[in-house]
């Protein structure tokens, strides 16, 4: 419809204020409206798929209960036009540092639940909404409320800790803050490793929090209540440029509209249709919204079942089902219980609050969690149109979309009728996904069986599966053939055979994991078989039947297969060494000081790059990327794009006035592309909508070339090699030799804030202001300088804060900044470039995948005599940071092996170049070494920890590259970890494993000698500039960037100690190349170390100048002294400088001191796996880390926990999938699973090693930003330990091919059994796989 037609007014409230929008755009989202129209930037764009950073609260009157319903939603998915009559509360409406902060905001900040802060506002709103509904929530409700919020920094523990302060008293330990906490007891309470009196386990003082007062919350606007009770408006219509949104007020009006626009979809939550319209280019000129029609939300109960309105949200449906289960006899609620089980894991709370039952059913996604259960439960769909009502069954034909069983174009779904179950009828639901919650299932199933009364003879059987075809599949043929059979093992064997014939999946099926999915089909049936057998026995006890059959016995060892892993709230203790009792109270060093921006994160007032207000005449940029892995560019035709309204220009390589990147790494492609996602050109336009439309109109013609990766010996740089001893001779003298392989997948940074930059050209002298989210503003400055061919001194880069980096914002921001700068200079106007999550993941690269081969020689005692490791990392199409990964310097980890040879190569492939990532090669390389250890243990028949101890460094020694160090602290960490984790008593998991065939526990403890820093002295230099103003206030600037690691907080702690004044006198504004030039990237864990030294130096210079004045007036105040200093014309400003740690590496000699120091640590993790599904739960993790003297224990413990959880993701869930053509499938949170709040260990204890010292660093502190990453491998090796138990029990020959990730697929297929044996297997030569490995 043409946009010239007059739209109705969209009326709603935001934070208590009325909003009237007269030109509401049907394609616009609430997130865009809040950020662009209302300038409420606390609500963030992180992924566009509901990752939680954009969470807001919506309040509406419930037409049934007449109460106000508060619910959390993700603003990125909600159409703005759907909010008529609603009240929206954003984080700004909850509280502000300018007026009054809310207890939720205070507690998450003071509990150290914020790091980068980009996700914090969403967390606040999720908790706030929970408290509006439940002022004293249960811990289960807290977990549920936060389940839809992603965080990449904190590891979730402190966020949960803040939320638990509102919860009803739990049954957890009530001794928090004392030395007698039950979770803090090791095997040896009188451990000599550190005096208990020195240790503290309180990171915040709960008693200081302001109480929650529900009476102080915003009331629901009375005007909206009146509008709901007396709706004056009939049908509302909103016209956009391309789409018309129509919202009728009555069901009758809706049916008239549906008859008029039969092709128009109904849109309620937009959780399915919204992403489809955005990414799959589904386009509908008319959208019908039934959001105001109360008849579609009616729930009614009859004698035979429950009818739920199609407009009910999934959350409302869950409440209704829970109520039915609570009041009906169990025999009637089988289907309801099965639905409830899946509703607990179907999306996060925000998705469940907006997605409708009708939308879920009608979408008929092949992965639907509810449709298989509704299908087997004989649900019926009540349809309505102008012609009247009719019913159709929700069966296989409907799910397959057959016209004869589907809705007619003019019909809508009014409600879903779900029948009660009956006595002797059993219904179950099963699902397996990459992680427990918030993940689409690989396979799910609904299963129902009805028996002839008093028997185990099958009267009716229904089995339906999702995830194994283009739609939900009902195994109708198999079920028919099993009618009349008895429920025994013969039936089970026959059923499995029939199912595998009927539910067939081709080897090339979309989504891959074909053999895993086939196995789950029969594994789920086996679980159902056992469940039903168990229930039959219970039923027979309650209702004895004469002459009843004797049911097969379930072996006790099989019973654990019946239990799913529950979601439990985390317990744990964080311990650190208290500051010396003689330390002045105002000296903050060593104390758990809150992050400087913590409260601003929690109120949404912390400004990130894209929160900067729109500049006058600002343009928006979007990037055109290659759709081929390797091809010649024949032509670029931008003529159609340039004709579109609002499009200003197209930027290509020929527009670059200076250098177009490096010869082998162009900013914009010239003549040839080397990977999918390579940048070819950029479009600048006046609005975001216009620029996205223009990108679609740029036509690029390619001529495909053979992929470089096919060529032999395609490497990016020369081989790196280290060797010591005589390895060949050593192999001849050992008792045993094992050879193996290790494959480590890549990892996406998934920082919550995507790459973004704003370039503002100034009016004179070619000056540019660049606001950029980067770890290295000086690199951005230099790259822009060379690209534009202007001096560096004309370019100023500003970094206020970065929403997570992890290495991914070292190199890439320079490329994006340079391209945006070309656009700004060419047009003479400001240019803003913000990457969508999909583009960010496609373009930027990540952690290097690794393929390692090892040969290890050892004695029967477990002593390793020789180790030869050859590693290949997948560098992508250009060098980037691949040569700097220094992988082989990190391979030895904690072990002294006399005869070693390490070799490493970076392979060239036609993928985006991989780059720096937290840990910088250590998490991949050390995994190879630890895999050698477990292989030796398996061959010797010894426990892995015994092999580790036997081969660990013990005395002062030299590494393979001849760097001397003392392993004393390493050994202390190892022993303390064993003690605190009660490792030796918990090692007795064998007892559990003997008693349980289908569940296995595993435990592993991993030591670590983590190398900190860059292997070059010049990369450790740092500078600072400290100003003291005449009122006594102090401005500290330095070269480090705030990434969430609390560097600004630590710098003020340093300045406070050195100047001997409180932190309240001090301020950090931003990091700018104008104040501190020639900075080094904030990376490699040394940011606080080196910048802290520079700040210390500047403060000491200032204090030295001040000393004579202080001596003259010892009773004076700080302000008195500063005033006197100014009067005496003494400079109140000083530059501090640190020349850097000495670090070098001579590769020709194979020796050097490449790292300033090491961080030592150890982690013990225990897991339990489900051999039938591949799922696992993390029972407990204990970490002991050598922080020496922590500058800020709260920040350092947060860094350890966050890195550990990120490492755990690397080794268990974060899987990158590429097509054979090089297409990245994993381009968002739907496909790429970072850990969620339900993935963290049930018990998570972190201890900083006490009484540890180093003279090298600032106040004897250590950088802990990266080291915790590798300790996440303790979870991987615990899973491997559990799998190895299954191997031994099943007499499976252990191979020595290690594949990380330990995904459910890997675990399930490794635990081979009768079900993995019975599935059909395809010859790889007969089909093209959906995805290929890249390591």
mmCIF file of C-alpha atoms in Angstrom, residues 589-805:
data_model
loop_
_atom_site.group_PDB
_atom_site.id
_atom_site.type_symbol
_atom_site.label_atom_id
_atom_site.label_comp_id
_atom_site.label_asym_id
_atom_site.label_seq_id
_atom_site.Cartn_x
_atom_site.Cartn_y
_atom_site.Cartn_z
ATOM 1 C CA UNK A 589 44.873 -1.612 46.399
ATOM 2 C CA UNK A 590 44.070 -5.245 47.150
ATOM 3 C CA UNK A 591 40.460 -4.538 48.038
ATOM 4 C CA UNK A 592 37.360 -5.735 46.053
ATOM 5 C CA UNK A 593 36.457 -2.310 44.669
ATOM 6 C CA UNK A 594 33.398 -2.099 42.414
ATOM 7 C CA UNK A 595 34.015 -1.482 38.710
ATOM 8 C CA UNK A 596 34.140 2.283 38.122
ATOM 9 C CA UNK A 597 31.357 2.098 35.528
ATOM 10 C CA UNK A 598 29.367 -0.587 37.355
ATOM 11 C CA UNK A 599 26.442 1.601 38.349
ATOM 12 C CA UNK A 600 26.382 3.294 34.939
ATOM 13 C CA UNK A 601 26.309 -0.128 33.271
ATOM 14 C CA UNK A 602 23.358 -1.037 35.479
ATOM 15 C CA UNK A 603 21.412 2.145 34.724
ATOM 16 C CA UNK A 604 22.172 2.236 31.004
ATOM 17 C CA UNK A 605 24.055 5.514 31.369
ATOM 18 C CA UNK A 606 27.424 4.092 30.304
ATOM 19 C CA UNK A 607 28.003 5.348 26.768
ATOM 20 C CA UNK A 608 29.292 2.898 24.157
ATOM 21 C CA UNK A 609 30.404 3.774 20.636
ATOM 22 C CA UNK A 610 26.989 3.489 18.978
ATOM 23 C CA UNK A 611 25.295 5.317 21.863
ATOM 24 C CA UNK A 612 26.899 8.583 20.747
ATOM 25 C CA UNK A 613 24.076 10.828 19.467
ATOM 26 C CA UNK A 614 23.648 11.175 15.708
ATOM 27 C CA UNK A 615 25.852 13.936 14.309
ATOM 28 C CA UNK A 616 24.466 16.536 11.888
ATOM 29 C CA UNK A 617 24.205 15.120 8.328
ATOM 30 C CA UNK A 618 25.592 11.789 9.481
ATOM 31 C CA UNK A 619 25.595 8.949 6.934
ATOM 32 C CA UNK A 620 25.259 5.215 7.533
ATOM 33 C CA UNK A 621 27.675 2.727 5.950
ATOM 34 C CA UNK A 622 27.156 -0.920 5.066
ATOM 35 C CA UNK A 623 29.669 -3.370 3.616
ATOM 36 C CA UNK A 624 29.469 -5.540 0.513
ATOM 37 C CA UNK A 625 31.191 -8.862 1.052
ATOM 38 C CA UNK A 626 32.259 -11.664 -1.225
ATOM 39 C CA UNK A 627 29.890 -14.566 -1.796
ATOM 40 C CA UNK A 628 32.669 -16.761 -3.219
ATOM 41 C CA UNK A 629 35.563 -18.487 -1.480
ATOM 42 C CA UNK A 630 38.092 -17.834 -4.262
ATOM 43 C CA UNK A 631 37.278 -15.980 -7.451
ATOM 44 C CA UNK A 632 38.256 -13.243 -9.850
ATOM 45 C CA UNK A 633 36.162 -10.099 -9.689
ATOM 46 C CA UNK A 634 35.003 -9.480 -13.249
ATOM 47 C CA UNK A 635 32.916 -6.387 -12.529
ATOM 48 C CA UNK A 636 31.266 -4.325 -9.784
ATOM 49 C CA UNK A 637 28.042 -2.649 -10.918
ATOM 50 C CA UNK A 638 26.674 -0.162 -8.374
ATOM 51 C CA UNK A 639 24.474 1.813 -10.777
ATOM 52 C CA UNK A 640 21.162 0.470 -9.414
ATOM 53 C CA UNK A 641 22.239 1.145 -5.846
ATOM 54 C CA UNK A 642 23.190 4.730 -6.618
ATOM 55 C CA UNK A 643 19.769 5.422 -8.121
ATOM 56 C CA UNK A 644 17.951 4.574 -4.890
ATOM 57 C CA UNK A 645 16.704 7.493 -2.757
ATOM 58 C CA UNK A 646 19.033 8.469 0.071
ATOM 59 C CA UNK A 647 22.082 6.645 -1.329
ATOM 60 C CA UNK A 648 25.052 9.026 -1.391
ATOM 61 C CA UNK A 649 27.972 6.988 -2.692
ATOM 62 C CA UNK A 650 29.613 3.603 -3.156
ATOM 63 C CA UNK A 651 33.186 3.280 -1.872
ATOM 64 C CA UNK A 652 35.494 0.901 -3.747
ATOM 65 C CA UNK A 653 39.243 0.267 -3.795
ATOM 66 C CA UNK A 654 39.843 2.972 -6.399
ATOM 67 C CA UNK A 655 38.438 5.583 -3.997
ATOM 68 C CA UNK A 656 41.224 4.999 -1.479
ATOM 69 C CA UNK A 657 43.642 7.971 -1.741
ATOM 70 C CA UNK A 658 46.510 6.262 0.072
ATOM 71 C CA UNK A 659 47.445 2.649 0.741
ATOM 72 C CA UNK A 660 44.833 -0.067 0.302
ATOM 73 C CA UNK A 661 46.107 -2.240 3.153
ATOM 74 C CA UNK A 662 49.046 -4.573 2.576
ATOM 75 C CA UNK A 663 49.955 -6.265 -0.690
ATOM 76 C CA UNK A 664 48.529 -9.595 0.485
ATOM 77 C CA UNK A 665 45.824 -8.163 2.785
ATOM 78 C CA UNK A 666 43.756 -5.496 1.055
ATOM 79 C CA UNK A 667 41.236 -3.347 2.875
ATOM 80 C CA UNK A 668 38.936 -3.640 -0.148
ATOM 81 C CA UNK A 669 39.412 -6.426 -2.662
ATOM 82 C CA UNK A 670 41.089 -5.690 -5.988
ATOM 83 C CA UNK A 671 40.611 -8.128 -8.896
ATOM 84 C CA UNK A 672 40.387 -11.207 -6.656
ATOM 85 C CA UNK A 673 38.633 -12.446 -3.516
ATOM 86 C CA UNK A 674 40.211 -15.049 -1.225
ATOM 87 C CA UNK A 675 37.299 -15.968 1.031
ATOM 88 C CA UNK A 676 33.602 -15.553 1.606
ATOM 89 C CA UNK A 677 33.068 -12.419 3.646
ATOM 90 C CA UNK A 678 36.020 -10.523 2.162
ATOM 91 C CA UNK A 679 35.248 -6.812 1.873
ATOM 92 C CA UNK A 680 34.713 -5.591 -1.687
ATOM 93 C CA UNK A 681 33.031 -2.194 -1.400
ATOM 94 C CA UNK A 682 30.891 -0.107 0.928
ATOM 95 C CA UNK A 683 27.693 1.904 0.480
ATOM 96 C CA UNK A 684 26.898 5.121 2.330
ATOM 97 C CA UNK A 685 23.333 6.390 2.590
ATOM 98 C CA UNK A 686 21.198 8.624 4.762
ATOM 99 C CA UNK A 687 19.430 5.893 6.749
ATOM 100 C CA UNK A 688 19.987 2.323 7.834
ATOM 101 C CA UNK A 689 17.025 1.070 5.803
ATOM 102 C CA UNK A 690 18.279 2.805 2.655
ATOM 103 C CA UNK A 691 21.808 1.504 2.957
ATOM 104 C CA UNK A 692 20.616 -2.082 3.415
ATOM 105 C CA UNK A 693 18.380 -1.824 0.378
ATOM 106 C CA UNK A 694 21.273 -0.393 -1.618
ATOM 107 C CA UNK A 695 23.664 -3.208 -0.705
ATOM 108 C CA UNK A 696 21.214 -5.680 -2.236
ATOM 109 C CA UNK A 697 21.395 -3.762 -5.521
ATOM 110 C CA UNK A 698 25.190 -3.876 -5.929
ATOM 111 C CA UNK A 699 25.916 -6.512 -8.578
ATOM 112 C CA UNK A 700 29.267 -8.312 -8.567
ATOM 113 C CA UNK A 701 30.267 -10.710 -11.313
ATOM 114 C CA UNK A 702 32.788 -13.425 -10.422
ATOM 115 C CA UNK A 703 34.847 -16.078 -12.169
ATOM 116 C CA UNK A 704 35.492 -18.954 -9.776
ATOM 117 C CA UNK A 705 39.065 -20.098 -9.116
ATOM 118 C CA UNK A 706 40.386 -23.285 -7.556
ATOM 119 C CA UNK A 707 40.540 -22.928 -3.764
ATOM 120 C CA UNK A 708 44.072 -22.341 -2.458
ATOM 121 C CA UNK A 709 43.437 -24.790 0.323
ATOM 122 C CA UNK A 710 43.497 -27.643 -2.202
ATOM 123 C CA UNK A 711 47.112 -26.873 -3.087
ATOM 124 C CA UNK A 712 49.770 -28.783 -1.164
ATOM 125 C CA UNK A 713 52.117 -26.903 1.170
ATOM 126 C CA UNK A 714 49.975 -23.783 1.224
ATOM 127 C CA UNK A 715 51.401 -21.964 4.235
ATOM 128 C CA UNK A 716 51.267 -18.350 5.376
ATOM 129 C CA UNK A 717 54.723 -18.199 6.969
ATOM 130 C CA UNK A 718 57.822 -20.356 7.537
ATOM 131 C CA UNK A 719 57.756 -23.244 9.991
ATOM 132 C CA UNK A 720 58.600 -22.497 13.619
ATOM 133 C CA UNK A 721 60.613 -25.160 15.433
ATOM 134 C CA UNK A 722 61.979 -25.824 18.937
ATOM 135 C CA UNK A 723 63.993 -28.846 19.980
ATOM 136 C CA UNK A 724 65.910 -30.072 23.022
ATOM 137 C CA UNK A 725 67.685 -33.328 23.866
ATOM 138 C CA UNK A 726 68.054 -36.203 21.435
ATOM 139 C CA UNK A 727 64.526 -37.167 20.547
ATOM 140 C CA UNK A 728 65.324 -40.002 18.122
ATOM 141 C CA UNK A 729 67.639 -41.697 20.595
ATOM 142 C CA UNK A 730 65.101 -41.287 23.398
ATOM 143 C CA UNK A 731 62.365 -42.998 21.368
ATOM 144 C CA UNK A 732 64.637 -46.046 20.985
ATOM 145 C CA UNK A 733 64.994 -46.441 24.758
ATOM 146 C CA UNK A 734 61.395 -46.123 25.968
ATOM 147 C CA UNK A 735 59.035 -48.944 26.973
ATOM 148 C CA UNK A 736 56.081 -47.731 24.917
ATOM 149 C CA UNK A 737 55.230 -45.275 22.156
ATOM 150 C CA UNK A 738 51.812 -43.801 21.374
ATOM 151 C CA UNK A 739 50.944 -41.711 18.363
ATOM 152 C CA UNK A 740 47.796 -39.646 18.166
ATOM 153 C CA UNK A 741 45.961 -36.678 16.712
ATOM 154 C CA UNK A 742 44.224 -33.699 18.261
ATOM 155 C CA UNK A 743 41.655 -31.553 16.468
ATOM 156 C CA UNK A 744 40.616 -28.275 18.093
ATOM 157 C CA UNK A 745 37.842 -26.272 16.458
ATOM 158 C CA UNK A 746 37.807 -22.516 16.002
ATOM 159 C CA UNK A 747 35.986 -20.058 18.207
ATOM 160 C CA UNK A 748 34.046 -16.885 17.543
ATOM 161 C CA UNK A 749 34.808 -13.945 19.840
ATOM 162 C CA UNK A 750 31.102 -13.165 20.204
ATOM 163 C CA UNK A 751 31.789 -9.953 22.080
ATOM 164 C CA UNK A 752 28.369 -8.559 22.962
ATOM 165 C CA UNK A 753 29.073 -5.244 21.217
ATOM 166 C CA UNK A 754 29.707 -5.883 17.528
ATOM 167 C CA UNK A 755 32.374 -3.941 15.622
ATOM 168 C CA UNK A 756 31.418 -0.274 15.239
ATOM 169 C CA UNK A 757 33.022 3.051 14.381
ATOM 170 C CA UNK A 758 31.980 6.677 13.915
ATOM 171 C CA UNK A 759 34.208 8.936 11.796
ATOM 172 C CA UNK A 760 33.649 12.703 11.959
ATOM 173 C CA UNK A 761 35.649 14.858 9.520
ATOM 174 C CA UNK A 762 36.517 18.304 10.864
ATOM 175 C CA UNK A 763 36.252 21.525 8.896
ATOM 176 C CA UNK A 764 39.947 22.221 8.515
ATOM 177 C CA UNK A 765 43.402 20.708 8.133
ATOM 178 C CA UNK A 766 42.024 17.267 7.147
ATOM 179 C CA UNK A 767 41.448 16.449 10.810
ATOM 180 C CA UNK A 768 39.332 13.466 11.791
ATOM 181 C CA UNK A 769 37.728 12.414 15.059
ATOM 182 C CA UNK A 770 37.223 8.650 15.207
ATOM 183 C CA UNK A 771 35.101 7.036 17.907
ATOM 184 C CA UNK A 772 35.770 3.318 17.750
ATOM 185 C CA UNK A 773 35.294 0.128 19.720
ATOM 186 C CA UNK A 774 38.864 -1.165 19.711
ATOM 187 C CA UNK A 775 41.640 -2.627 21.830
ATOM 188 C CA UNK A 776 44.249 -0.692 19.844
ATOM 189 C CA UNK A 777 43.326 2.916 18.938
ATOM 190 C CA UNK A 778 46.885 3.701 17.830
ATOM 191 C CA UNK A 779 46.647 0.942 15.208
ATOM 192 C CA UNK A 780 43.360 2.402 13.959
ATOM 193 C CA UNK A 781 45.018 5.834 13.816
ATOM 194 C CA UNK A 782 48.026 4.547 11.845
ATOM 195 C CA UNK A 783 45.891 2.549 9.416
ATOM 196 C CA UNK A 784 43.577 5.485 8.716
ATOM 197 C CA UNK A 785 46.641 7.698 8.239
ATOM 198 C CA UNK A 786 48.185 5.430 5.601
ATOM 199 C CA UNK A 787 44.799 4.806 3.931
ATOM 200 C CA UNK A 788 44.048 8.516 3.562
ATOM 201 C CA UNK A 789 47.693 9.530 3.084
ATOM 202 C CA UNK A 790 47.511 12.180 5.805
ATOM 203 C CA UNK A 791 49.780 12.575 8.865
ATOM 204 C CA UNK A 792 48.923 10.652 12.027
ATOM 205 C CA UNK A 793 48.728 13.898 13.997
ATOM 206 C CA UNK A 794 45.528 14.896 12.149
ATOM 207 C CA UNK A 795 43.656 11.830 13.387
ATOM 208 C CA UNK A 796 42.321 11.402 16.922
ATOM 209 C CA UNK A 797 40.894 8.071 18.047
ATOM 210 C CA UNK A 798 38.622 7.997 21.080
ATOM 211 C CA UNK A 799 37.747 4.893 23.118
ATOM 212 C CA UNK A 800 35.385 5.417 26.041
ATOM 213 C CA UNK A 801 34.727 1.758 26.681
ATOM 214 C CA UNK A 802 34.499 -1.430 24.639
ATOM 215 C CA UNK A 803 31.697 -3.977 24.929
ATOM 216 C CA UNK A 804 34.069 -6.936 24.998
ATOM 217 C CA UNK A 805 37.083 -7.609 22.840
#
